[in-house]
GROMACS .gro file of C-alpha atoms in nm:
model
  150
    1UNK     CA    1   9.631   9.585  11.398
    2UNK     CA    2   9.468   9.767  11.695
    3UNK     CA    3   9.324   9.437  11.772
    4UNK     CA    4   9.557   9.148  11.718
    5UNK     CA    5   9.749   9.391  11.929
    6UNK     CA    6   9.508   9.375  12.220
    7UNK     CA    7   9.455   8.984  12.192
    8UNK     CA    8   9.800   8.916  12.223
    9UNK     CA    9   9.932   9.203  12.470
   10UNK     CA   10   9.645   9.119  12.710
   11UNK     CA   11   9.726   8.789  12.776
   12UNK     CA   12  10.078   8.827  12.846
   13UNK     CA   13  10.026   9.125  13.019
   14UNK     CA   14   9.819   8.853  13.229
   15UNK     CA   15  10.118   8.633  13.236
   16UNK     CA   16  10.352   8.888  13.361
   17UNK     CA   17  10.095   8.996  13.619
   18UNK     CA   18  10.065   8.626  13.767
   19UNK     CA   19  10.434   8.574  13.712
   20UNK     CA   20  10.374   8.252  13.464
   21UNK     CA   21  10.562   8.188  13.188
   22UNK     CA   22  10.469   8.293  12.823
   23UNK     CA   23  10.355   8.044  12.582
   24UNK     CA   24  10.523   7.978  12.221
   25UNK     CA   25  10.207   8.156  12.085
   26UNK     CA   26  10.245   8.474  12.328
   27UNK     CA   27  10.612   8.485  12.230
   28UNK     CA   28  10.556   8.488  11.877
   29UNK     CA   29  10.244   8.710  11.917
   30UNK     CA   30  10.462   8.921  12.087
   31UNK     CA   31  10.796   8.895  11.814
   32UNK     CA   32  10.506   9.017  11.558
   33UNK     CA   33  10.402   9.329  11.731
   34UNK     CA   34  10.734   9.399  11.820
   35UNK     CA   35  10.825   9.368  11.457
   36UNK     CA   36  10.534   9.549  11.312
   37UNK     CA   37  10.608   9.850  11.557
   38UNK     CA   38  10.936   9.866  11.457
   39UNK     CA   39  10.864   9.901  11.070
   40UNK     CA   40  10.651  10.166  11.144
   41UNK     CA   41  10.950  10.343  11.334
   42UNK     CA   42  11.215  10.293  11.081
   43UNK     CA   43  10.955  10.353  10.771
   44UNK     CA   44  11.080  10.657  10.565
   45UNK     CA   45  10.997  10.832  10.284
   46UNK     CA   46  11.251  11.091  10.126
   47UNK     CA   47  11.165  11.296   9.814
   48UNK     CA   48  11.383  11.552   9.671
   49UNK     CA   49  11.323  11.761   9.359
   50UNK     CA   50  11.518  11.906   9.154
   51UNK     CA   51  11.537  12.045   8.760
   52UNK     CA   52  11.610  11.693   8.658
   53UNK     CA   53  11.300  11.498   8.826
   54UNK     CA   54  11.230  11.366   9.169
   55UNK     CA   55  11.445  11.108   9.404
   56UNK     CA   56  11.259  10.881   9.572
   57UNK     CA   57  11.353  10.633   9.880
   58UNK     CA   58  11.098  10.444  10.087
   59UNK     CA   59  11.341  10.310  10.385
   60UNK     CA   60  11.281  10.002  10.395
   61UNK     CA   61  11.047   9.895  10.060
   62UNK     CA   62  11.281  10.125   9.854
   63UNK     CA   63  11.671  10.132   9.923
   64UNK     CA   64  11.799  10.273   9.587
   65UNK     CA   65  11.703  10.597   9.520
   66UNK     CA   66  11.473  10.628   9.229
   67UNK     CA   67  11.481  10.888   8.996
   68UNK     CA   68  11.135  11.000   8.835
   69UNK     CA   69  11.252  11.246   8.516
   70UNK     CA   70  11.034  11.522   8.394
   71UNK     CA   71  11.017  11.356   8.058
   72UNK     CA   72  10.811  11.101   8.186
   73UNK     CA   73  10.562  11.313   8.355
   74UNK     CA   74  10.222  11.481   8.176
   75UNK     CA   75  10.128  11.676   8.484
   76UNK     CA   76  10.224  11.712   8.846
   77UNK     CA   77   9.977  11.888   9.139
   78UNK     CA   78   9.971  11.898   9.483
   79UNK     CA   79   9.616  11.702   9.589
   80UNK     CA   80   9.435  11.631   9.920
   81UNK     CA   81   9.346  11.286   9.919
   82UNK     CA   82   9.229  11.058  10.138
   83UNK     CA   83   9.480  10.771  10.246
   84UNK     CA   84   9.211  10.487  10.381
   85UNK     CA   85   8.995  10.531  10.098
   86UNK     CA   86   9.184  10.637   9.802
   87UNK     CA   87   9.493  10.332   9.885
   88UNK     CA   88   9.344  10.175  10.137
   89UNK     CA   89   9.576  10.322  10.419
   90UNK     CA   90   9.996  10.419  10.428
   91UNK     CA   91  10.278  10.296  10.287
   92UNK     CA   92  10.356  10.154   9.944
   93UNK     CA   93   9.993  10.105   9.808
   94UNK     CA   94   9.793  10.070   9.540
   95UNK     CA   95   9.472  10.174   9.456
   96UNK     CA   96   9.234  10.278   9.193
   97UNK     CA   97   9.383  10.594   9.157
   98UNK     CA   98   9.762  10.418   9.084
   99UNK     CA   99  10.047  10.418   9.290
  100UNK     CA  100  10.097  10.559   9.635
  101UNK     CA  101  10.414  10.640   9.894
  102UNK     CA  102  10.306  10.811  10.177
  103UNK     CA  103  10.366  10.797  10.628
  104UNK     CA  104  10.132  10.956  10.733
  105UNK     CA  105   9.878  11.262  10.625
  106UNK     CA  106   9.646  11.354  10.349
  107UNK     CA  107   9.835  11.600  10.115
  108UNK     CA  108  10.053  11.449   9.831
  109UNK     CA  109  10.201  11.549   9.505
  110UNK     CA  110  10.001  11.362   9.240
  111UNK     CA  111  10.229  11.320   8.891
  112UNK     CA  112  10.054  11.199   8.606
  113UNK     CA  113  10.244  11.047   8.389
  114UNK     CA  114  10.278  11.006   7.959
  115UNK     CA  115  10.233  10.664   7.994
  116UNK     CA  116   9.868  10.707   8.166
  117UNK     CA  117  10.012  10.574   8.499
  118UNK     CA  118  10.021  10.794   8.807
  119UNK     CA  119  10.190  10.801   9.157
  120UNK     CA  120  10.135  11.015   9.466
  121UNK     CA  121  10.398  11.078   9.660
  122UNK     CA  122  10.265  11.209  10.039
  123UNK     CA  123  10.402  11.501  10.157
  124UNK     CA  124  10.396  11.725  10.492
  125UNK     CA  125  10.512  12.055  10.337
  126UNK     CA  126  10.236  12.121  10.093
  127UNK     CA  127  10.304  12.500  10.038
  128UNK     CA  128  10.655  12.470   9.993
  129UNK     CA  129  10.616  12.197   9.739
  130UNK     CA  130  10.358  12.395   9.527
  131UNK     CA  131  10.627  12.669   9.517
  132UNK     CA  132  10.954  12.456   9.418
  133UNK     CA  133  10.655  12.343   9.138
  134UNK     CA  134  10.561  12.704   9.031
  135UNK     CA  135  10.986  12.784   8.992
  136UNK     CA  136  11.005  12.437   8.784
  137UNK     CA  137  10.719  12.565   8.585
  138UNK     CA  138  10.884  12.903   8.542
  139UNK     CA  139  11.157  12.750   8.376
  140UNK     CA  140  10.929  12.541   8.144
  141UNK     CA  141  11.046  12.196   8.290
  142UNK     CA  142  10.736  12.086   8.403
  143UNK     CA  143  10.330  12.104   8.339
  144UNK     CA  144  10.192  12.256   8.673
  145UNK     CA  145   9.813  12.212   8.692
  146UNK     CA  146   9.586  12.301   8.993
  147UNK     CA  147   9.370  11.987   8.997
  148UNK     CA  148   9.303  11.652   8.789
  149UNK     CA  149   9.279  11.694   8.416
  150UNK     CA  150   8.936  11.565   8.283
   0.00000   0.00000   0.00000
């Protein structure tokens, strides 16, 4: 991104510099960026869990909240992972590890789920989410484990 950025802000920063006139390639060059940028701004993720399972919305991939039940899941652990490797960067991905939501960061809350399917849902309150896990576990709704089952 870093460089189709550069390729097509240089020249127009040329253009505006020599006051010419931007070609149909700058301006579209320059629509795309523009565009790009602006998913990154509006790109949310919200997560909230409660005795019932998790809500999920990822603004804009995501509108309708999605509700993950603790039926579904096996386990559920808070993980450091590594975004570029693991998914291949942020956002909606997919990888060899299943299904990932995250903005930005390295610390997620991996479910595993009965179906042998698993999600990680990035996070930037890692302690806070380990202890809303511990109370769920407390009241037997959920399987708490520390790390990846063999």
């Amino acid at each position: 991104l870093l460089v189709v950025g550069l390729s097509v802000f240089r020249p127009i920063a040329q253009a505006f510099k020599e006051n010419q006139s931007l070609t149909s390639g700058q301006w579209i060059g320059l629509i795309v960026i523009s565009l790009v940028l602006l998913l990154f701004y509006v790109t949310q993720l919200e997560t909230k869990i409660h005795e019932e399972g998790i809500d999920i919305r990822f603004v804009p991939f995501i509108w309708k909240t999605q509700r993950i039940h603790w039926s579904a899941v096996a386990s559920v652990f808070v993980r450091k992972y590594s975004p570029l490797v693991e998914y291949g960067g942020w956002g909606w991905r997919v990888g060899a590890k299943g299904k990932a939501y995250n903005v930005k960061g390295n610390q997620g809350l991996q479910l595993a789920f009965k179906n042998r399917k698993a999600l990680l849902i990035g996070t930037q309150q890692p302690e806070a989410l380990q202890k809303v896990l511990n109370t769920l576990k407390e009241k037997g709704l959920i399987e708490v484990t520390t790390k990846e089952k063999d």
